[in-house]
Amino acid sequence: MAGRDDLERLRAVRRVLYVALLLNVVLSGSKLGWGYATSTLGLVADGYHSLLDVAANVVALIGVTLAAAPPDAEHQYGHRKFEVLSSMAISLFIFAGAAEVFHETWKRATDPADAAPTVTWLSFTIIGASLVLGFLLSRFESRRARE
């Protein structure tokens, strides 16, 4: 049976992952929506990056939950390997995101009819908010990891 410290650690990790998940959903939606609306590949690429963070948060939530299961007859040493498998899945998401950005870049480079991006004050606002929120999230995650 998992100890009290293990359960508290799991709850703390889940809280951090849920905060990151919520923030990344908002960021990916705004970046992808506005990036496609204005044909701004930089925003689209960053939107996919945030979307990959969403997928990574979901995989991490599943992984830590499965890894927290106590040892049983089939897994005498516990289920910690799910954390490693989760990390591997997240790396596949990163490769998929890179492939999508490469595909979109290639398409724009080879198709002269592709529209030039429209840069507006909202584009700068979304990127600025993304930078600030990303910084704050990384500080939050670092503080929680030390705790």
Short mmCIF file of N, CA and C in Angstrom, two decimals:
data_model
loop_
_atom_site.label_atom_id
_atom_site.label_comp_id
_atom_site.label_asym_id
_atom_site.label_seq_id
_atom_site.Cartn_x
_atom_site.Cartn_y
_atom_site.Cartn_z
N MET A 1 0.85 -1.18 0.00
CA MET A 1 0.00 0.00 0.00
C MET A 1 0.88 1.24 0.00
N ALA A 2 0.48 2.23 -0.75
CA ALA A 2 1.26 3.46 -0.85
C ALA A 2 1.22 4.20 0.48
N GLY A 3 2.37 4.76 0.85
CA GLY A 3 2.45 5.52 2.09
C GLY A 3 1.78 6.88 1.96
N ARG A 4 1.60 7.50 3.11
CA ARG A 4 0.97 8.83 3.15
C ARG A 4 1.77 9.85 2.35
N ASP A 5 3.11 9.78 2.46
CA ASP A 5 3.97 10.71 1.71
C ASP A 5 3.80 10.52 0.21
N ASP A 6 3.69 9.27 -0.23
CA ASP A 6 3.50 9.00 -1.66
C ASP A 6 2.17 9.57 -2.16
N LEU A 7 1.13 9.43 -1.37
CA LEU A 7 -0.17 9.96 -1.78
C LEU A 7 -0.17 11.49 -1.81
N GLU A 8 0.50 12.10 -0.86
CA GLU A 8 0.59 13.56 -0.85
C GLU A 8 1.42 14.05 -2.03
N ARG A 9 2.49 13.33 -2.34
CA ARG A 9 3.31 13.68 -3.50
C ARG A 9 2.48 13.59 -4.78
N LEU A 10 1.71 12.51 -4.89
CA LEU A 10 0.86 12.33 -6.07
C LEU A 10 -0.14 13.48 -6.20
N ARG A 11 -0.77 13.86 -5.10
CA ARG A 11 -1.73 14.98 -5.13
C ARG A 11 -1.05 16.28 -5.54
N ALA A 12 0.14 16.52 -5.00
CA ALA A 12 0.87 17.75 -5.33
C ALA A 12 1.27 17.77 -6.81
N VAL A 13 1.74 16.63 -7.32
CA VAL A 13 2.12 16.55 -8.73
C VAL A 13 0.89 16.76 -9.62
N ARG A 14 -0.22 16.15 -9.25
CA ARG A 14 -1.45 16.31 -10.04
C ARG A 14 -1.90 17.77 -10.06
N ARG A 15 -1.82 18.46 -8.92
CA ARG A 15 -2.22 19.88 -8.88
C ARG A 15 -1.39 20.70 -9.86
N VAL A 16 -0.09 20.48 -9.84
CA VAL A 16 0.80 21.21 -10.75
C VAL A 16 0.44 20.88 -12.20
N LEU A 17 0.21 19.61 -12.50
CA LEU A 17 -0.12 19.21 -13.87
C LEU A 17 -1.46 19.78 -14.31
N TYR A 18 -2.44 19.85 -13.41
CA TYR A 18 -3.75 20.43 -13.78
C TYR A 18 -3.64 21.93 -14.04
N VAL A 19 -2.84 22.64 -13.25
CA VAL A 19 -2.64 24.08 -13.49
C VAL A 19 -1.98 24.27 -14.86
N ALA A 20 -0.93 23.49 -15.13
CA ALA A 20 -0.24 23.58 -16.42
C ALA A 20 -1.17 23.20 -17.57
N LEU A 21 -1.99 22.19 -17.36
CA LEU A 21 -2.93 21.75 -18.39
C LEU A 21 -3.91 22.87 -18.74
N LEU A 22 -4.50 23.47 -17.75
CA LEU A 22 -5.46 24.55 -17.98
C LEU A 22 -4.81 25.72 -18.71
N LEU A 23 -3.66 26.12 -18.25
CA LEU A 23 -2.96 27.25 -18.88
C LEU A 23 -2.59 26.92 -20.32
N ASN A 24 -2.10 25.72 -20.56
CA ASN A 24 -1.70 25.35 -21.92
C ASN A 24 -2.89 25.20 -22.86
N VAL A 25 -4.05 24.81 -22.36
CA VAL A 25 -5.25 24.75 -23.20
C VAL A 25 -5.61 26.16 -23.67
N VAL A 26 -5.60 27.10 -22.74
CA VAL A 26 -5.93 28.49 -23.09
C VAL A 26 -4.91 29.05 -24.09
N LEU A 27 -3.63 28.83 -23.80
CA LEU A 27 -2.59 29.36 -24.68
C LEU A 27 -2.63 28.72 -26.06
N SER A 28 -2.77 27.40 -26.13
CA SER A 28 -2.78 26.75 -27.45
C SER A 28 -3.98 27.19 -28.26
N GLY A 29 -5.14 27.31 -27.62
CA GLY A 29 -6.33 27.75 -28.36
C GLY A 29 -6.18 29.16 -28.91
N SER A 30 -5.65 30.06 -28.10
CA SER A 30 -5.50 31.44 -28.58
C SER A 30 -4.43 31.55 -29.65
N LYS A 31 -3.32 30.86 -29.48
CA LYS A 31 -2.24 30.93 -30.47
C LYS A 31 -2.65 30.29 -31.80
N LEU A 32 -3.23 29.10 -31.73
CA LEU A 32 -3.63 28.43 -32.97
C LEU A 32 -4.76 29.17 -33.67
N GLY A 33 -5.74 29.59 -32.89
CA GLY A 33 -6.86 30.31 -33.49
C GLY A 33 -6.43 31.58 -34.18
N TRP A 34 -5.67 32.41 -33.47
CA TRP A 34 -5.25 33.69 -34.05
C TRP A 34 -4.16 33.46 -35.10
N GLY A 35 -3.30 32.47 -34.90
CA GLY A 35 -2.25 32.18 -35.88
C GLY A 35 -2.82 31.77 -37.23
N TYR A 36 -3.82 30.89 -37.22
CA TYR A 36 -4.45 30.50 -38.48
C TYR A 36 -5.28 31.64 -39.07
N ALA A 37 -5.93 32.41 -38.21
CA ALA A 37 -6.76 33.52 -38.70
C ALA A 37 -5.91 34.59 -39.40
N THR A 38 -4.66 34.75 -38.96
CA THR A 38 -3.80 35.80 -39.53
C THR A 38 -2.68 35.24 -40.39
N SER A 39 -2.67 33.92 -40.63
CA SER A 39 -1.61 33.25 -41.41
C SER A 39 -0.23 33.51 -40.84
N THR A 40 -0.11 33.53 -39.53
CA THR A 40 1.17 33.78 -38.86
C THR A 40 1.75 32.45 -38.41
N LEU A 41 2.73 31.96 -39.17
CA LEU A 41 3.31 30.64 -38.90
C LEU A 41 3.98 30.58 -37.53
N GLY A 42 4.55 31.68 -37.09
CA GLY A 42 5.18 31.70 -35.76
C GLY A 42 4.17 31.42 -34.67
N LEU A 43 3.00 32.04 -34.77
CA LEU A 43 1.95 31.78 -33.77
C LEU A 43 1.41 30.36 -33.90
N VAL A 44 1.27 29.89 -35.12
CA VAL A 44 0.78 28.52 -35.33
C VAL A 44 1.79 27.52 -34.73
N ALA A 45 3.07 27.72 -35.00
CA ALA A 45 4.10 26.82 -34.47
C ALA A 45 4.09 26.85 -32.94
N ASP A 46 3.99 28.04 -32.37
CA ASP A 46 3.95 28.15 -30.91
C ASP A 46 2.66 27.55 -30.35
N GLY A 47 1.58 27.67 -31.12
CA GLY A 47 0.31 27.06 -30.72
C GLY A 47 0.42 25.55 -30.67
N TYR A 48 1.10 24.97 -31.66
CA TYR A 48 1.32 23.52 -31.63
C TYR A 48 2.22 23.13 -30.47
N HIS A 49 3.19 23.98 -30.18
CA HIS A 49 4.04 23.71 -29.02
C HIS A 49 3.20 23.66 -27.75
N SER A 50 2.30 24.62 -27.59
CA SER A 50 1.42 24.62 -26.41
C SER A 50 0.47 23.42 -26.43
N LEU A 51 -0.01 23.06 -27.62
CA LEU A 51 -0.88 21.90 -27.74
C LEU A 51 -0.14 20.62 -27.36
N LEU A 52 1.13 20.55 -27.73
CA LEU A 52 1.95 19.40 -27.32
C LEU A 52 2.14 19.39 -25.81
N ASP A 53 2.23 20.58 -25.22
CA ASP A 53 2.31 20.65 -23.75
C ASP A 53 1.02 20.12 -23.12
N VAL A 54 -0.12 20.39 -23.76
CA VAL A 54 -1.40 19.86 -23.28
C VAL A 54 -1.36 18.32 -23.31
N ALA A 55 -0.94 17.79 -24.45
CA ALA A 55 -0.86 16.33 -24.58
C ALA A 55 0.13 15.75 -23.57
N ALA A 56 1.25 16.43 -23.37
CA ALA A 56 2.25 15.97 -22.41
C ALA A 56 1.67 15.99 -20.99
N ASN A 57 0.88 17.03 -20.66
CA ASN A 57 0.26 17.10 -19.34
C ASN A 57 -0.71 15.94 -19.14
N VAL A 58 -1.49 15.61 -20.16
CA VAL A 58 -2.44 14.51 -20.04
C VAL A 58 -1.69 13.19 -19.88
N VAL A 59 -0.67 12.97 -20.68
CA VAL A 59 0.12 11.74 -20.57
C VAL A 59 0.80 11.67 -19.20
N ALA A 60 1.32 12.80 -18.74
CA ALA A 60 1.97 12.82 -17.43
C ALA A 60 0.97 12.51 -16.31
N LEU A 61 -0.23 13.06 -16.42
CA LEU A 61 -1.26 12.76 -15.41
C LEU A 61 -1.58 11.27 -15.38
N ILE A 62 -1.73 10.69 -16.55
CA ILE A 62 -1.99 9.25 -16.62
C ILE A 62 -0.80 8.46 -16.08
N GLY A 63 0.41 8.89 -16.48
CA GLY A 63 1.61 8.19 -16.06
C GLY A 63 1.83 8.20 -14.56
N VAL A 64 1.68 9.38 -13.93
CA VAL A 64 1.90 9.43 -12.47
C VAL A 64 0.82 8.67 -11.73
N THR A 65 -0.39 8.66 -12.28
CA THR A 65 -1.47 7.91 -11.64
C THR A 65 -1.20 6.41 -11.71
N LEU A 66 -0.80 5.93 -12.88
CA LEU A 66 -0.48 4.51 -13.02
C LEU A 66 0.77 4.13 -12.23
N ALA A 67 1.76 5.02 -12.21
CA ALA A 67 3.01 4.73 -11.49
C ALA A 67 2.81 4.68 -9.99
N ALA A 68 1.78 5.34 -9.49
CA ALA A 68 1.53 5.38 -8.04
C ALA A 68 0.87 4.11 -7.52
N ALA A 69 0.43 3.26 -8.42
CA ALA A 69 -0.23 2.01 -7.98
C ALA A 69 0.77 1.16 -7.19
N PRO A 70 0.33 0.54 -6.12
CA PRO A 70 1.24 -0.27 -5.30
C PRO A 70 1.63 -1.57 -6.02
N PRO A 71 2.72 -2.18 -5.57
CA PRO A 71 3.12 -3.47 -6.16
C PRO A 71 2.01 -4.49 -6.03
N ASP A 72 1.94 -5.40 -7.01
CA ASP A 72 0.96 -6.48 -6.96
C ASP A 72 1.64 -7.77 -7.42
N ALA A 73 0.87 -8.81 -7.62
CA ALA A 73 1.44 -10.11 -7.98
C ALA A 73 2.20 -10.06 -9.31
N GLU A 74 1.71 -9.31 -10.26
CA GLU A 74 2.35 -9.23 -11.56
C GLU A 74 3.47 -8.19 -11.62
N HIS A 75 3.47 -7.25 -10.71
CA HIS A 75 4.46 -6.17 -10.69
C HIS A 75 5.03 -6.05 -9.27
N GLN A 76 5.91 -6.97 -8.92
CA GLN A 76 6.42 -7.00 -7.56
C GLN A 76 7.21 -5.75 -7.18
N TYR A 77 7.77 -5.06 -8.17
CA TYR A 77 8.57 -3.87 -7.88
C TYR A 77 7.79 -2.58 -8.11
N GLY A 78 6.50 -2.68 -8.27
CA GLY A 78 5.67 -1.50 -8.44
C GLY A 78 5.44 -1.16 -9.90
N HIS A 79 4.93 0.03 -10.13
CA HIS A 79 4.53 0.47 -11.46
C HIS A 79 5.27 1.72 -11.92
N ARG A 80 6.42 1.98 -11.35
CA ARG A 80 7.17 3.21 -11.68
C ARG A 80 7.54 3.30 -13.16
N LYS A 81 7.61 2.17 -13.85
CA LYS A 81 7.99 2.19 -15.27
C LYS A 81 7.02 3.02 -16.11
N PHE A 82 5.80 3.25 -15.60
CA PHE A 82 4.85 4.05 -16.35
C PHE A 82 5.32 5.50 -16.50
N GLU A 83 6.11 5.98 -15.55
CA GLU A 83 6.67 7.32 -15.70
C GLU A 83 7.62 7.37 -16.89
N VAL A 84 8.43 6.33 -17.06
CA VAL A 84 9.36 6.26 -18.18
C VAL A 84 8.59 6.15 -19.50
N LEU A 85 7.58 5.30 -19.52
CA LEU A 85 6.78 5.14 -20.74
C LEU A 85 6.06 6.45 -21.09
N SER A 86 5.62 7.18 -20.09
CA SER A 86 4.98 8.48 -20.32
C SER A 86 5.97 9.44 -20.96
N SER A 87 7.19 9.44 -20.49
CA SER A 87 8.23 10.31 -21.06
C SER A 87 8.48 9.96 -22.52
N MET A 88 8.49 8.68 -22.83
CA MET A 88 8.69 8.26 -24.22
C MET A 88 7.53 8.75 -25.10
N ALA A 89 6.32 8.65 -24.60
CA ALA A 89 5.15 9.11 -25.36
C ALA A 89 5.23 10.61 -25.61
N ILE A 90 5.65 11.35 -24.61
CA ILE A 90 5.78 12.80 -24.76
C ILE A 90 6.81 13.13 -25.83
N SER A 91 7.90 12.39 -25.90
CA SER A 91 8.91 12.65 -26.95
C SER A 91 8.33 12.40 -28.34
N LEU A 92 7.44 11.44 -28.47
CA LEU A 92 6.79 11.20 -29.77
C LEU A 92 5.90 12.39 -30.15
N PHE A 93 5.22 12.98 -29.16
CA PHE A 93 4.41 14.18 -29.43
C PHE A 93 5.29 15.32 -29.95
N ILE A 94 6.47 15.46 -29.37
CA ILE A 94 7.38 16.53 -29.80
C ILE A 94 7.78 16.32 -31.26
N PHE A 95 8.11 15.09 -31.63
CA PHE A 95 8.45 14.81 -33.02
C PHE A 95 7.27 15.07 -33.96
N ALA A 96 6.07 14.73 -33.54
CA ALA A 96 4.88 14.98 -34.36
C ALA A 96 4.66 16.48 -34.56
N GLY A 97 4.86 17.25 -33.51
CA GLY A 97 4.72 18.71 -33.63
C GLY A 97 5.75 19.30 -34.56
N ALA A 98 6.98 18.83 -34.46
CA ALA A 98 8.04 19.31 -35.35
C ALA A 98 7.72 18.97 -36.81
N ALA A 99 7.18 17.78 -37.04
CA ALA A 99 6.81 17.39 -38.40
C ALA A 99 5.70 18.29 -38.96
N GLU A 100 4.72 18.65 -38.12
CA GLU A 100 3.64 19.52 -38.57
C GLU A 100 4.16 20.92 -38.92
N VAL A 101 5.03 21.45 -38.09
CA VAL A 101 5.59 22.78 -38.37
C VAL A 101 6.45 22.73 -39.63
N PHE A 102 7.25 21.68 -39.81
CA PHE A 102 8.05 21.52 -41.02
C PHE A 102 7.15 21.46 -42.25
N HIS A 103 6.08 20.65 -42.15
CA HIS A 103 5.14 20.53 -43.27
C HIS A 103 4.54 21.89 -43.65
N GLU A 104 4.10 22.64 -42.66
CA GLU A 104 3.50 23.95 -42.91
C GLU A 104 4.53 24.93 -43.48
N THR A 105 5.75 24.87 -42.99
CA THR A 105 6.81 25.74 -43.51
C THR A 105 7.12 25.40 -44.95
N TRP A 106 7.22 24.12 -45.25
CA TRP A 106 7.51 23.69 -46.62
C TRP A 106 6.39 24.13 -47.56
N LYS A 107 5.16 23.97 -47.12
CA LYS A 107 4.01 24.36 -47.94
C LYS A 107 4.06 25.85 -48.26
N ARG A 108 4.36 26.65 -47.27
CA ARG A 108 4.41 28.10 -47.49
C ARG A 108 5.59 28.52 -48.34
N ALA A 109 6.71 27.80 -48.21
CA ALA A 109 7.90 28.15 -48.98
C ALA A 109 7.73 27.78 -50.46
N THR A 110 6.96 26.74 -50.75
CA THR A 110 6.83 26.27 -52.13
C THR A 110 5.57 26.75 -52.83
N ASP A 111 4.65 27.37 -52.09
CA ASP A 111 3.40 27.85 -52.69
C ASP A 111 3.36 29.37 -52.65
N PRO A 112 3.64 30.02 -53.80
CA PRO A 112 3.68 31.48 -53.81
C PRO A 112 2.30 32.12 -53.56
N ALA A 113 1.26 31.35 -53.70
CA ALA A 113 -0.08 31.90 -53.49
C ALA A 113 -0.44 31.98 -52.00
N ASP A 114 0.40 31.38 -51.15
CA ASP A 114 0.13 31.40 -49.71
C ASP A 114 0.18 32.83 -49.21
N ALA A 115 -0.79 33.20 -48.41
CA ALA A 115 -0.93 34.58 -47.95
C ALA A 115 0.17 34.95 -46.97
N ALA A 116 0.57 36.21 -47.04
CA ALA A 116 1.53 36.75 -46.08
C ALA A 116 0.81 36.94 -44.74
N PRO A 117 1.52 36.84 -43.65
CA PRO A 117 0.87 36.98 -42.34
C PRO A 117 0.36 38.40 -42.10
N THR A 118 -0.70 38.49 -41.32
CA THR A 118 -1.24 39.77 -40.89
C THR A 118 -0.88 39.94 -39.42
N VAL A 119 -0.02 40.90 -39.14
CA VAL A 119 0.42 41.12 -37.77
C VAL A 119 -0.35 42.30 -37.19
N THR A 120 -1.00 42.06 -36.06
CA THR A 120 -1.81 43.10 -35.42
C THR A 120 -1.39 43.25 -33.96
N TRP A 121 -1.99 44.20 -33.29
CA TRP A 121 -1.73 44.39 -31.86
C TRP A 121 -2.13 43.15 -31.06
N LEU A 122 -3.16 42.45 -31.51
CA LEU A 122 -3.60 41.24 -30.81
C LEU A 122 -2.54 40.14 -30.91
N SER A 123 -1.84 40.07 -32.05
CA SER A 123 -0.75 39.11 -32.20
C SER A 123 0.32 39.35 -31.14
N PHE A 124 0.70 40.62 -30.99
CA PHE A 124 1.71 40.96 -29.99
C PHE A 124 1.19 40.71 -28.57
N THR A 125 -0.08 40.95 -28.34
CA THR A 125 -0.67 40.72 -27.02
C THR A 125 -0.65 39.23 -26.67
N ILE A 126 -1.00 38.39 -27.64
CA ILE A 126 -1.00 36.94 -27.41
C ILE A 126 0.41 36.44 -27.13
N ILE A 127 1.37 36.90 -27.91
CA ILE A 127 2.76 36.47 -27.70
C ILE A 127 3.27 37.00 -26.36
N GLY A 128 2.97 38.27 -26.05
CA GLY A 128 3.41 38.82 -24.76
C GLY A 128 2.81 38.07 -23.58
N ALA A 129 1.51 37.80 -23.66
CA ALA A 129 0.85 37.04 -22.59
C ALA A 129 1.44 35.63 -22.49
N SER A 130 1.74 35.05 -23.62
CA SER A 130 2.33 33.72 -23.64
C SER A 130 3.70 33.72 -22.94
N LEU A 131 4.51 34.72 -23.22
CA LEU A 131 5.82 34.81 -22.58
C LEU A 131 5.70 34.97 -21.07
N VAL A 132 4.82 35.87 -20.65
CA VAL A 132 4.65 36.11 -19.22
C VAL A 132 4.09 34.87 -18.53
N LEU A 133 3.04 34.28 -19.10
CA LEU A 133 2.44 33.10 -18.49
C LEU A 133 3.39 31.91 -18.48
N GLY A 134 4.16 31.75 -19.55
CA GLY A 134 5.15 30.68 -19.60
C GLY A 134 6.20 30.84 -18.53
N PHE A 135 6.67 32.07 -18.33
CA PHE A 135 7.65 32.35 -17.28
C PHE A 135 7.06 32.05 -15.90
N LEU A 136 5.84 32.54 -15.66
CA LEU A 136 5.20 32.31 -14.36
C LEU A 136 4.95 30.82 -14.12
N LEU A 137 4.55 30.10 -15.16
CA LEU A 137 4.32 28.66 -15.02
C LEU A 137 5.62 27.93 -14.69
N SER A 138 6.71 28.30 -15.36
CA SER A 138 7.98 27.63 -15.08
C SER A 138 8.45 27.91 -13.66
N ARG A 139 8.23 29.12 -13.17
CA ARG A 139 8.58 29.44 -11.78
C ARG A 139 7.72 28.63 -10.80
N PHE A 140 6.44 28.54 -11.10
CA PHE A 140 5.51 27.77 -10.28
C PHE A 140 5.93 26.31 -10.22
N GLU A 141 6.22 25.73 -11.39
CA GLU A 141 6.63 24.32 -11.44
C GLU A 141 7.94 24.10 -10.71
N SER A 142 8.88 25.03 -10.85
CA SER A 142 10.17 24.89 -10.15
C SER A 142 10.00 24.95 -8.65
N ARG A 143 9.18 25.89 -8.18
CA ARG A 143 8.93 26.00 -6.74
C ARG A 143 8.30 24.72 -6.20
N ARG A 144 7.31 24.23 -6.91
CA ARG A 144 6.62 23.00 -6.47
C ARG A 144 7.55 21.80 -6.50
N ALA A 145 8.43 21.75 -7.49
CA ALA A 145 9.36 20.62 -7.58
C ALA A 145 10.33 20.63 -6.40
N ARG A 146 10.77 21.80 -5.99
CA ARG A 146 11.66 21.88 -4.83
C ARG A 146 10.94 21.48 -3.55
N GLU A 147 9.66 21.83 -3.46
CA GLU A 147 8.87 21.47 -2.27
C GLU A 147 8.70 19.97 -2.19
#
